[in-house]
PDB file of C-alpha atoms in Angstrom:
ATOM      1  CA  UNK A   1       1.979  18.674  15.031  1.00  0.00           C
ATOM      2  CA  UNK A   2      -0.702  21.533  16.691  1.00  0.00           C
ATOM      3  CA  UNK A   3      -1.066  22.927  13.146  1.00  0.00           C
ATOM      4  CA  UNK A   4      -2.424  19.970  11.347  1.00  0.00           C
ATOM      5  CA  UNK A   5      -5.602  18.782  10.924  1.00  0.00           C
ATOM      6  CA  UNK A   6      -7.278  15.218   9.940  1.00  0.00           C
ATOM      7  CA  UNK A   7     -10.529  15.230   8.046  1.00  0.00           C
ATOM      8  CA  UNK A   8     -12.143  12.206   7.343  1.00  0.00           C
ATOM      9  CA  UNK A   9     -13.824  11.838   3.553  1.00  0.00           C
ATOM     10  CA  UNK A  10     -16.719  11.044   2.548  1.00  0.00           C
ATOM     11  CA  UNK A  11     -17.429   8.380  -0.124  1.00  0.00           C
ATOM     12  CA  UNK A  12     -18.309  10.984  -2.936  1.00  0.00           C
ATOM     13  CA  UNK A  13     -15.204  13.146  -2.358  1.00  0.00           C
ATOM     14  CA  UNK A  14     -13.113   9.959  -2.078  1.00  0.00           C
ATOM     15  CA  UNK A  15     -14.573   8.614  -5.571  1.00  0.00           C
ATOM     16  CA  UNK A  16     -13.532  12.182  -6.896  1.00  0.00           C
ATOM     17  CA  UNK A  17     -10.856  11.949  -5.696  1.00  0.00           C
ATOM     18  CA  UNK A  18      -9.962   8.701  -7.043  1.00  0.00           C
ATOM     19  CA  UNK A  19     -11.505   8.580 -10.377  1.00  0.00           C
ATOM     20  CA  UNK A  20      -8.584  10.040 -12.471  1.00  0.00           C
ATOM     21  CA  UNK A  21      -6.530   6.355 -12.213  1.00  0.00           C
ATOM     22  CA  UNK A  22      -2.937   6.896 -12.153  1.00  0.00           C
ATOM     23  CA  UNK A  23      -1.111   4.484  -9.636  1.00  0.00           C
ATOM     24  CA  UNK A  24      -2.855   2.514  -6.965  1.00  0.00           C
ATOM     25  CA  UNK A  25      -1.295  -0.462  -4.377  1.00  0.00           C
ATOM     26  CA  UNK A  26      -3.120  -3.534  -3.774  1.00  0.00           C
ATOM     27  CA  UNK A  27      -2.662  -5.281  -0.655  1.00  0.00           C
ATOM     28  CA  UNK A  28      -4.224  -9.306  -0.044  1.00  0.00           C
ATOM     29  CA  UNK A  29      -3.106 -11.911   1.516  1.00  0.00           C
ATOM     30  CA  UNK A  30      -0.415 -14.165  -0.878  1.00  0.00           C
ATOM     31  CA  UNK A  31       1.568 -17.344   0.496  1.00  0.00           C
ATOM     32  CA  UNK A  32       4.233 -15.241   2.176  1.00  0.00           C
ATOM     33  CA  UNK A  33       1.294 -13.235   4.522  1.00  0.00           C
ATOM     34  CA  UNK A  34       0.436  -9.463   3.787  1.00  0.00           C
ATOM     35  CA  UNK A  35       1.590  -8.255   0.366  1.00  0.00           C
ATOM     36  CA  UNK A  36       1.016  -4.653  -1.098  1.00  0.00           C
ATOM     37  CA  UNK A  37       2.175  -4.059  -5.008  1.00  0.00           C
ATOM     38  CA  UNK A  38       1.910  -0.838  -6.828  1.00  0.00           C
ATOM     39  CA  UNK A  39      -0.374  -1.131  -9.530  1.00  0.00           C
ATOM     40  CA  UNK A  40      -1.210   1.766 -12.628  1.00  0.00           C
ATOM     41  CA  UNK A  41      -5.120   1.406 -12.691  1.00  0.00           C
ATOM     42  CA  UNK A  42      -8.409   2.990 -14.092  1.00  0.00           C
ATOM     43  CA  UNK A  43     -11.699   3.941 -12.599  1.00  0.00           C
ATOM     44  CA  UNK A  44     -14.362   2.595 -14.320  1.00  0.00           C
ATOM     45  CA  UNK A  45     -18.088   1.745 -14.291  1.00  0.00           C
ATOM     46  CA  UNK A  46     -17.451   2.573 -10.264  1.00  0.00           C
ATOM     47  CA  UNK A  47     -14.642  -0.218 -10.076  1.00  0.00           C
ATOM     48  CA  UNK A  48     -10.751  -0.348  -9.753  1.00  0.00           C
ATOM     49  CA  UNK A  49      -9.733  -1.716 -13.251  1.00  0.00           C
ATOM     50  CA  UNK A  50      -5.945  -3.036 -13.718  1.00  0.00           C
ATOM     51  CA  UNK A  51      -3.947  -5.672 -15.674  1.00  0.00           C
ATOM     52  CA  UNK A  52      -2.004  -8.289 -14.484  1.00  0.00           C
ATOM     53  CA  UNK A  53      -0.061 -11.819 -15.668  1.00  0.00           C
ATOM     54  CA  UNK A  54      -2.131 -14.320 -15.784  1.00  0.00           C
ATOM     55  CA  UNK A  55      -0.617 -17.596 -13.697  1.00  0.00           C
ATOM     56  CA  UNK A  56       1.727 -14.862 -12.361  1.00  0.00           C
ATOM     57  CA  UNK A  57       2.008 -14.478  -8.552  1.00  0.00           C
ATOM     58  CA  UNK A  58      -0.523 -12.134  -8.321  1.00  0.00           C
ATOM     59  CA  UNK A  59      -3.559 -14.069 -10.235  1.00  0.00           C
ATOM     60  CA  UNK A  60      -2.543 -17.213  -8.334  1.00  0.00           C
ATOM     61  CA  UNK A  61      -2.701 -15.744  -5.603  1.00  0.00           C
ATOM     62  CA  UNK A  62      -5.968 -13.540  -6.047  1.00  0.00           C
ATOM     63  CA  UNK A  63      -7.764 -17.012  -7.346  1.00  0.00           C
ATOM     64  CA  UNK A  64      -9.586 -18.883  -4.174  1.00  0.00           C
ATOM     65  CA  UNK A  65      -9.903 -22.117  -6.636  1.00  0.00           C
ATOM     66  CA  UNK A  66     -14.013 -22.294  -5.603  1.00  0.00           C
ATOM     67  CA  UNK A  67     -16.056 -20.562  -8.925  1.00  0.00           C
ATOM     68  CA  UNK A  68     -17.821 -17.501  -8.673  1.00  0.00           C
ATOM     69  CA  UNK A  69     -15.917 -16.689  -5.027  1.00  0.00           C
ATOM     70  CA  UNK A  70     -13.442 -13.635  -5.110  1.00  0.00           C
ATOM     71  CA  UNK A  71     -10.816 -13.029  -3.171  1.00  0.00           C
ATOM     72  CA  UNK A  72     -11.116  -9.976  -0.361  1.00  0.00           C
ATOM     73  CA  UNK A  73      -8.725  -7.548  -0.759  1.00  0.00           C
ATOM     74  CA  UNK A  74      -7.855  -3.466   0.049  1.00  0.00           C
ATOM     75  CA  UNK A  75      -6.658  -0.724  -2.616  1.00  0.00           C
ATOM     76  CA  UNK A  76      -5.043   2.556  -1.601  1.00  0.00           C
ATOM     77  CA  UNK A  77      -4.451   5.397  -3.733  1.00  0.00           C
ATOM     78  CA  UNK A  78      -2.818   8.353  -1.847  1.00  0.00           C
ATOM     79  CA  UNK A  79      -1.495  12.172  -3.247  1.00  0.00           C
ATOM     80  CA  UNK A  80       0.947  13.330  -0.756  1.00  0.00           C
ATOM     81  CA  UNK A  81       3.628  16.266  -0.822  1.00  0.00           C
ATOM     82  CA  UNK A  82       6.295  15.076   1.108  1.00  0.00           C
ATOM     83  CA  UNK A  83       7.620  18.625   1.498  1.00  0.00           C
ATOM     84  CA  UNK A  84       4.487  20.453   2.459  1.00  0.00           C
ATOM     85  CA  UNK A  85       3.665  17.047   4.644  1.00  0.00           C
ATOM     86  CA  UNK A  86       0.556  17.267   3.684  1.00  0.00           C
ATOM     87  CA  UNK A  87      -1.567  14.730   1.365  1.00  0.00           C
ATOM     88  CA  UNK A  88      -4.705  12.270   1.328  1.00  0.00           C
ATOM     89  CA  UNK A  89      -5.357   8.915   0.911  1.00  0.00           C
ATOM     90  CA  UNK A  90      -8.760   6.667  -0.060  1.00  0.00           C
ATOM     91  CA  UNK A  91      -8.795   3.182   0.882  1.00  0.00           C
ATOM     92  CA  UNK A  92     -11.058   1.199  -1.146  1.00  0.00           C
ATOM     93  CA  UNK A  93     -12.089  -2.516  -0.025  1.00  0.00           C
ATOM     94  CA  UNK A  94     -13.801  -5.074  -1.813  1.00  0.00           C
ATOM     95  CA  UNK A  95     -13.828  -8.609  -3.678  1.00  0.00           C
ATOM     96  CA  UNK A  96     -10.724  -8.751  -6.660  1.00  0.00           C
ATOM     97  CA  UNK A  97     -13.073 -10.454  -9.475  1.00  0.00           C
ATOM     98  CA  UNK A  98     -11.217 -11.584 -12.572  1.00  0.00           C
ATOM     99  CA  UNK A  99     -13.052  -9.785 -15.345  1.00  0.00           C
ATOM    100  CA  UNK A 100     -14.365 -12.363 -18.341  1.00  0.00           C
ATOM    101  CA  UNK A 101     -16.987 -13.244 -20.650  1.00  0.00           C
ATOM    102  CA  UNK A 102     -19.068 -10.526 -22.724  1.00  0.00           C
ATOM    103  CA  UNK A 103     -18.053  -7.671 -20.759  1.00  0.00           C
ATOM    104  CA  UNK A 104     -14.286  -8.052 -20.979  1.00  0.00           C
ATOM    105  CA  UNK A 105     -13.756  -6.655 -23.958  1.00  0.00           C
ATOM    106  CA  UNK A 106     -14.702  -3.179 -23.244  1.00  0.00           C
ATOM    107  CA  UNK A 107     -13.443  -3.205 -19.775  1.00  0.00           C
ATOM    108  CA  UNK A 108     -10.090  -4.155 -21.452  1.00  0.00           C
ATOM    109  CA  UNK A 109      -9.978  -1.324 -23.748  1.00  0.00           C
ATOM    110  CA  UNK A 110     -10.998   1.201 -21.071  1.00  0.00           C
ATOM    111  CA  UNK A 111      -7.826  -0.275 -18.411  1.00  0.00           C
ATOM    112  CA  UNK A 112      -4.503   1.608 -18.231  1.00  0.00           C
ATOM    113  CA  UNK A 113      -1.903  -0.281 -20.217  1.00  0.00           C
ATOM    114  CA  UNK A 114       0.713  -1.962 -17.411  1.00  0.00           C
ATOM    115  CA  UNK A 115       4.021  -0.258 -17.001  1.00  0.00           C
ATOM    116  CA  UNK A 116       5.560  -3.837 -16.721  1.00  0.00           C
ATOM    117  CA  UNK A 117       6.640  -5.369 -20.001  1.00  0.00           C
ATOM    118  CA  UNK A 118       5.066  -9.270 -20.428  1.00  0.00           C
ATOM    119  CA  UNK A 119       1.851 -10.521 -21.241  1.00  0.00           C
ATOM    120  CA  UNK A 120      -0.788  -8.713 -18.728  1.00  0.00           C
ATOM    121  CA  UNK A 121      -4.011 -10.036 -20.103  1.00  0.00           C
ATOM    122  CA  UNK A 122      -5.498 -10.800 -16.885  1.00  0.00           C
ATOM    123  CA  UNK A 123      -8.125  -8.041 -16.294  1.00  0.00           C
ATOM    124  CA  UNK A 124      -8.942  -7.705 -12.235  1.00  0.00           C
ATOM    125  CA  UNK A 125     -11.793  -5.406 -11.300  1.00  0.00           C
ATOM    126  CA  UNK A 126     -12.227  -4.659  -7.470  1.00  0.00           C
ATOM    127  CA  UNK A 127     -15.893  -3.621  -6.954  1.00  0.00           C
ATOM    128  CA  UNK A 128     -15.816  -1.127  -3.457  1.00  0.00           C
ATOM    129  CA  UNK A 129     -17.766  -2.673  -1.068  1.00  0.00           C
ATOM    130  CA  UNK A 130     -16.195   0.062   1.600  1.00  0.00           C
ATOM    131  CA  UNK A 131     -14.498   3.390   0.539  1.00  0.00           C
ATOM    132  CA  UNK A 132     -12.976   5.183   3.393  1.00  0.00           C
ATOM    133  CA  UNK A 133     -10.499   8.654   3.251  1.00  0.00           C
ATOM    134  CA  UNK A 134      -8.637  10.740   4.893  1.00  0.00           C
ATOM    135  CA  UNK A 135      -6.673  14.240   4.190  1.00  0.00           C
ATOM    136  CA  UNK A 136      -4.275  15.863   6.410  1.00  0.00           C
ATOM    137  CA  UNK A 137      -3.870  19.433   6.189  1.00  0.00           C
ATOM    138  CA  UNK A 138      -2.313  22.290   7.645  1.00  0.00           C
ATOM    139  CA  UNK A 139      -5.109  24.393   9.764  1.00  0.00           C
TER     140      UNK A 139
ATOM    141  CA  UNK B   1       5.455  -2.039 -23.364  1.00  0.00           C
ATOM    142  CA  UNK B   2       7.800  -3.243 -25.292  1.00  0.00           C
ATOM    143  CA  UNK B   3      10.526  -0.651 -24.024  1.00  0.00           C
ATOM    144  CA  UNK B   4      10.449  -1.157 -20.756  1.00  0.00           C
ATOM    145  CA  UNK B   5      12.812  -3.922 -18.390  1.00  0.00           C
ATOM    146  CA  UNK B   6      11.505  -5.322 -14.727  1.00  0.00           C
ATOM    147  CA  UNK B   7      14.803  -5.717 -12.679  1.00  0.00           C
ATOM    148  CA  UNK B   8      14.374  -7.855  -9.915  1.00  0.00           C
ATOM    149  CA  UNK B   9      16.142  -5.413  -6.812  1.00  0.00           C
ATOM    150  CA  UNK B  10      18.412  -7.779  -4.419  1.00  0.00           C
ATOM    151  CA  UNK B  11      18.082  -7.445  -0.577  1.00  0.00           C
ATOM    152  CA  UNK B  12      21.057  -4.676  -0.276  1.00  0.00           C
ATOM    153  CA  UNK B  13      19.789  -2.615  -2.820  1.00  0.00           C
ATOM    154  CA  UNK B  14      16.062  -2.844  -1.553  1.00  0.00           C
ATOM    155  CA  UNK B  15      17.625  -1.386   1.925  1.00  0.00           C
ATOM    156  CA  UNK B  16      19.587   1.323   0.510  1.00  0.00           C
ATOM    157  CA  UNK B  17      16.583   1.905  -1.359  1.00  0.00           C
ATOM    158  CA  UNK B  18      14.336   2.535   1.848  1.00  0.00           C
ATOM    159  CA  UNK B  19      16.965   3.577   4.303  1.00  0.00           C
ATOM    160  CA  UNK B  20      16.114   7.674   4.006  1.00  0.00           C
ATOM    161  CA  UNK B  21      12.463   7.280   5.429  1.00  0.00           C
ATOM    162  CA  UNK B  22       9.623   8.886   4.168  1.00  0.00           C
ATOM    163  CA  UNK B  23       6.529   7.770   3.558  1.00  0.00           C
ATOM    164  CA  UNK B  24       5.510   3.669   3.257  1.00  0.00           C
ATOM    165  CA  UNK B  25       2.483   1.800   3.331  1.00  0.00           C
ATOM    166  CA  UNK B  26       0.997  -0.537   5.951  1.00  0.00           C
ATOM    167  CA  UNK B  27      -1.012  -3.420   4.971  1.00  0.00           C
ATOM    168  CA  UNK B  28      -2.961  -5.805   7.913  1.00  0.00           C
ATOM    169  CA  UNK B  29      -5.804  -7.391   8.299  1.00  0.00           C
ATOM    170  CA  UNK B  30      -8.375  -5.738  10.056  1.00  0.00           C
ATOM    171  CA  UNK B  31     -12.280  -6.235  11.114  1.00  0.00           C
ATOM    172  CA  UNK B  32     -12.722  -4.898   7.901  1.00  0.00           C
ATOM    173  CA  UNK B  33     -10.162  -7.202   5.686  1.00  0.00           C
ATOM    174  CA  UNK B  34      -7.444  -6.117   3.980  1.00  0.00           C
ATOM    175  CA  UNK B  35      -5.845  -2.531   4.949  1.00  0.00           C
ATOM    176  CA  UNK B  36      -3.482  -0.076   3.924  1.00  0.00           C
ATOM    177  CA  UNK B  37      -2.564   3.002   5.409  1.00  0.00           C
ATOM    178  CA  UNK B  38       0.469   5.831   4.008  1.00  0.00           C
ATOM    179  CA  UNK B  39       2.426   6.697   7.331  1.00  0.00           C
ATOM    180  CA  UNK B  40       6.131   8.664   8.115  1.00  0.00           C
ATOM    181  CA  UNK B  41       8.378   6.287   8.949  1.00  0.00           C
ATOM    182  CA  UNK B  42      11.825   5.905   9.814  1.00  0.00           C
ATOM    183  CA  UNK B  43      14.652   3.109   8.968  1.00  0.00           C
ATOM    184  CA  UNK B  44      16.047   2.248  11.975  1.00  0.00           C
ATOM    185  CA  UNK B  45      18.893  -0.655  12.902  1.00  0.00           C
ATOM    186  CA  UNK B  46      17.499  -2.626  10.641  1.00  0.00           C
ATOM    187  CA  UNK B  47      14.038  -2.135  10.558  1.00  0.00           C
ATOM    188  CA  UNK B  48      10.866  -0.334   9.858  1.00  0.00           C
ATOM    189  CA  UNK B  49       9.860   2.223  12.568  1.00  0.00           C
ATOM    190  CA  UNK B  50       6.715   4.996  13.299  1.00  0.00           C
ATOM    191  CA  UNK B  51       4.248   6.581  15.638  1.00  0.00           C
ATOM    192  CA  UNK B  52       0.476   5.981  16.068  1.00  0.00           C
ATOM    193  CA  UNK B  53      -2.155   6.551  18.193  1.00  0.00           C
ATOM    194  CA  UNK B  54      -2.331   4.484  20.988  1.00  0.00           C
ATOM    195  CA  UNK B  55      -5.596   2.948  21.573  1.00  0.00           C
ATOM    196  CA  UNK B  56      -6.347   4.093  18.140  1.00  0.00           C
ATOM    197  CA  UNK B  57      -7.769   1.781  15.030  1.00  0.00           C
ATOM    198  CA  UNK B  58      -3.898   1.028  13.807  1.00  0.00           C
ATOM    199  CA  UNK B  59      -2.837  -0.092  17.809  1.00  0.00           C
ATOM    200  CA  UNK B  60      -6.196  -2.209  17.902  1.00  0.00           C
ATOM    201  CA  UNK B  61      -5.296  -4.199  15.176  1.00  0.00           C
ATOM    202  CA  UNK B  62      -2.196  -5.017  15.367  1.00  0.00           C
ATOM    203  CA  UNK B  63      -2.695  -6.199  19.026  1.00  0.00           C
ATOM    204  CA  UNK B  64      -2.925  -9.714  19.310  1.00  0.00           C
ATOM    205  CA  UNK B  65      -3.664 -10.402  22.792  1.00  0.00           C
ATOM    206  CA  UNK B  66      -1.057 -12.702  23.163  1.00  0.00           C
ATOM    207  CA  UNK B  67       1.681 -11.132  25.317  1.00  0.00           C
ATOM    208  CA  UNK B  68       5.324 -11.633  22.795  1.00  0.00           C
ATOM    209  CA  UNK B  69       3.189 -12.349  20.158  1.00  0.00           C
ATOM    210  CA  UNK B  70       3.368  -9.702  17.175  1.00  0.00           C
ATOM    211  CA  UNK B  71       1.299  -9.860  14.056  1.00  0.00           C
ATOM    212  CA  UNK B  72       2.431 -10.146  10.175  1.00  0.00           C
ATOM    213  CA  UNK B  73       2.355  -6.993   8.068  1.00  0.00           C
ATOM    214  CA  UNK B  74       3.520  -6.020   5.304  1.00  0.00           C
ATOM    215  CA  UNK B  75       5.276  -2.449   4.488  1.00  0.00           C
ATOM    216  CA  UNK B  76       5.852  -0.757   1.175  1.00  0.00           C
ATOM    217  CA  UNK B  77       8.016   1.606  -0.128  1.00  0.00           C
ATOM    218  CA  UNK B  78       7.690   2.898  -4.032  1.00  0.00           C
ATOM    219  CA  UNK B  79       9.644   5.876  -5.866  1.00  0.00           C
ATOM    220  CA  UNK B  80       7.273   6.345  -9.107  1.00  0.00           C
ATOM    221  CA  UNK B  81       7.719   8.795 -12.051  1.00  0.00           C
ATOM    222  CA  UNK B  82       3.935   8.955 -13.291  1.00  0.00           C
ATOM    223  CA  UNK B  83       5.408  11.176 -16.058  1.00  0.00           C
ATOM    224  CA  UNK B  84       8.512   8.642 -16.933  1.00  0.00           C
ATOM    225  CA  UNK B  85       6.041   5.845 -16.507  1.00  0.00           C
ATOM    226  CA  UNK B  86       9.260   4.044 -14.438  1.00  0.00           C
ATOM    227  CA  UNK B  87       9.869   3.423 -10.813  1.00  0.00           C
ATOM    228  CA  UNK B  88      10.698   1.235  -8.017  1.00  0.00           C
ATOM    229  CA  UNK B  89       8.815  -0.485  -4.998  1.00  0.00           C
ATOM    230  CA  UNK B  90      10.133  -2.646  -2.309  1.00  0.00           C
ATOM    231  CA  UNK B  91       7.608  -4.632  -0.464  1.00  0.00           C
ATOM    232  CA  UNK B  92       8.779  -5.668   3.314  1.00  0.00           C
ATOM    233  CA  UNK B  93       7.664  -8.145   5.523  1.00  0.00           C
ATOM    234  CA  UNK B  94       7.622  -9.221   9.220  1.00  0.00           C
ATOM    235  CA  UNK B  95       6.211  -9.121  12.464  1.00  0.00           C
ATOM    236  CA  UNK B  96       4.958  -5.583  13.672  1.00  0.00           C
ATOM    237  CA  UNK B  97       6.150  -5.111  17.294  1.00  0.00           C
ATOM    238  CA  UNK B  98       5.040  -2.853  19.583  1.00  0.00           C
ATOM    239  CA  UNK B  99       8.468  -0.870  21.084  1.00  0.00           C
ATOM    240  CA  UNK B 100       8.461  -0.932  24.794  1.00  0.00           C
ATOM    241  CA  UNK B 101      11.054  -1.075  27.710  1.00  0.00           C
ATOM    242  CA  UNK B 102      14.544   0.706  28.018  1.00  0.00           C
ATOM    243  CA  UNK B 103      15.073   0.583  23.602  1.00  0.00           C
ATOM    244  CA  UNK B 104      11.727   2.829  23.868  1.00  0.00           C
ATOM    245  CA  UNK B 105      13.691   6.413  24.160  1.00  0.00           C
ATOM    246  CA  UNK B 106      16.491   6.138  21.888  1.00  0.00           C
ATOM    247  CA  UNK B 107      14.216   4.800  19.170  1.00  0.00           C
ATOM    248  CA  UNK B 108      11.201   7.183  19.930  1.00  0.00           C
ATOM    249  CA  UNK B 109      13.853  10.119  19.505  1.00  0.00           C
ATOM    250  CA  UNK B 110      15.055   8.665  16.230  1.00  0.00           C
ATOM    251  CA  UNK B 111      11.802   8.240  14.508  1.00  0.00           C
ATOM    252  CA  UNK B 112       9.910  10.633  12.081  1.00  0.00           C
ATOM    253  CA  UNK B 113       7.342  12.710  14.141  1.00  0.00           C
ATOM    254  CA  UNK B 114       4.278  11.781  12.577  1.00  0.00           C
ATOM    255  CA  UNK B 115       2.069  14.107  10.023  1.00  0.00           C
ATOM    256  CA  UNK B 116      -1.789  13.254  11.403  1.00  0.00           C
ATOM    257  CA  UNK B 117      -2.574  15.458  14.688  1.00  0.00           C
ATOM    258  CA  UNK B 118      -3.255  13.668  18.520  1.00  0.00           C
ATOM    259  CA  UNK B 119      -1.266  11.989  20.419  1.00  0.00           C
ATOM    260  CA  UNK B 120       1.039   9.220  18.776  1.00  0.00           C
ATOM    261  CA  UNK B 121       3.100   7.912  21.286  1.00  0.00           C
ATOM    262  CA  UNK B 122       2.889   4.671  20.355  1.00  0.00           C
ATOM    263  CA  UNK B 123       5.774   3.312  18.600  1.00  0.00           C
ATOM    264  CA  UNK B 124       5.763   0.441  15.895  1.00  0.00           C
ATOM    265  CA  UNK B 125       9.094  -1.442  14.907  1.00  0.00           C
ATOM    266  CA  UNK B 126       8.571  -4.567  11.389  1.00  0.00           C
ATOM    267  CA  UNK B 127      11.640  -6.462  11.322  1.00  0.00           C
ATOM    268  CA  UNK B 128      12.042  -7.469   8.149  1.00  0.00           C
ATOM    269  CA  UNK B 129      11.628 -11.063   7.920  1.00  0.00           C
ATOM    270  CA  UNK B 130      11.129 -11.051   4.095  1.00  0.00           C
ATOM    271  CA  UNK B 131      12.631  -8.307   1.537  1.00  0.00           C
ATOM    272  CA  UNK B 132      11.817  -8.412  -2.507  1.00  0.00           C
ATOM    273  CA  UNK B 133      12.162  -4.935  -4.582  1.00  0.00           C
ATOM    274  CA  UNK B 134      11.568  -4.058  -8.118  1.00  0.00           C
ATOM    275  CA  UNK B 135      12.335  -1.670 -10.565  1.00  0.00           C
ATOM    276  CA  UNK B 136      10.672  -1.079 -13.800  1.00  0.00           C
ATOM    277  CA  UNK B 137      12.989   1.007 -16.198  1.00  0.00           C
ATOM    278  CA  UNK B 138      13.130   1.911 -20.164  1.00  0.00           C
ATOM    279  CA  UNK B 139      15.367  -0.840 -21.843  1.00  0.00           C
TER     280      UNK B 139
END
């Protein structure tokens, strides 16, 4: 692969990069181990935004059962042309908060609406506490 | 989202999904949490195979200095029409194992020559210990 090259990004071209929404995967740690899901998100107020059920697999297993504690988890959002084999991706780390009280309301109307049909009225916010990204390209 | 069905995919159809290669995700814990990383891979008698760097951040992290000992991941795999709002995903897990001894060539020749520049001679096999797939589709 002599005629490709790696370029690390830095946190403003990653939140560029990024701040469209479209379709994100969340990876944490669930009952089974390591567990990625894709997820159709928004970028907002500098925070991954998304729906989920609530009491479905993914609050339960986002909620650490101790108040005010949130749940460490990763979020990867990647553009990649299989046939040019090229692409980026932005890996965004950070605390999975569950998003309530007065400022749920507008965060709500600002989220993506799920893909997945069922009640998703469980707002989760991850606030970056890391942003990392990488591009590979043809030199 | 009224019009849309989630289909629950079975194990056979989650490997005929995934048996073509491409790109899949990687999710670990690392120093830094939570991770997930987009790499080529390749489906190969039964399991999930690529190339990395040894020595590199991937290799460190997935060793767990027990000799034998191999560490949980988690690998996805999603086909998503952004347009169509409708897709599929099939989240594997299992133990990532390092591919050494006389299965080395064989399987190093059949896996996808990885995108990123540098040396990747390193070769990563997940046997699927766990396989769940789903598909979200207009009713």
């Amino acid at each position: 692969m002599a005629d490709r090259v790696i370029e690390e990004l830095d946190r403003d071209e990653s939140l560029r990069l990024i701040s469209s929404g479209g379709i994100g995967r969340i990876a944490y740690t669930s009952r089974y181990g390591p567990t990625v899901l894709p997820v159709n998100y928004t970028f907002y107020e500098g925070a991954i935004l998304f729906r989920t059920a609530e009491h479905g697999p993914l609050d339960e297993d986002l909620r650490t059962g101790i108040a005010g504690a949130d749940y460490e988890v990763a979020f990867e959002i990647d553009d990649i042309d299989m046939s040019g084999e090229m692409g980026w991706s932005v890996l965004v780390q950070g605390p999975a908060h569950h998003v309530t009280g007065p400022e749920r309301e507008e965060a709500f109307r600002a989220c993506a609406e799920p893909w997945a049909p069922g009640n998703r009225e469980l707002l989760v916010q991850i606030v970056p506490s890391r942003i990392t990204g990488r591009r590979i390209n043809h030199s």
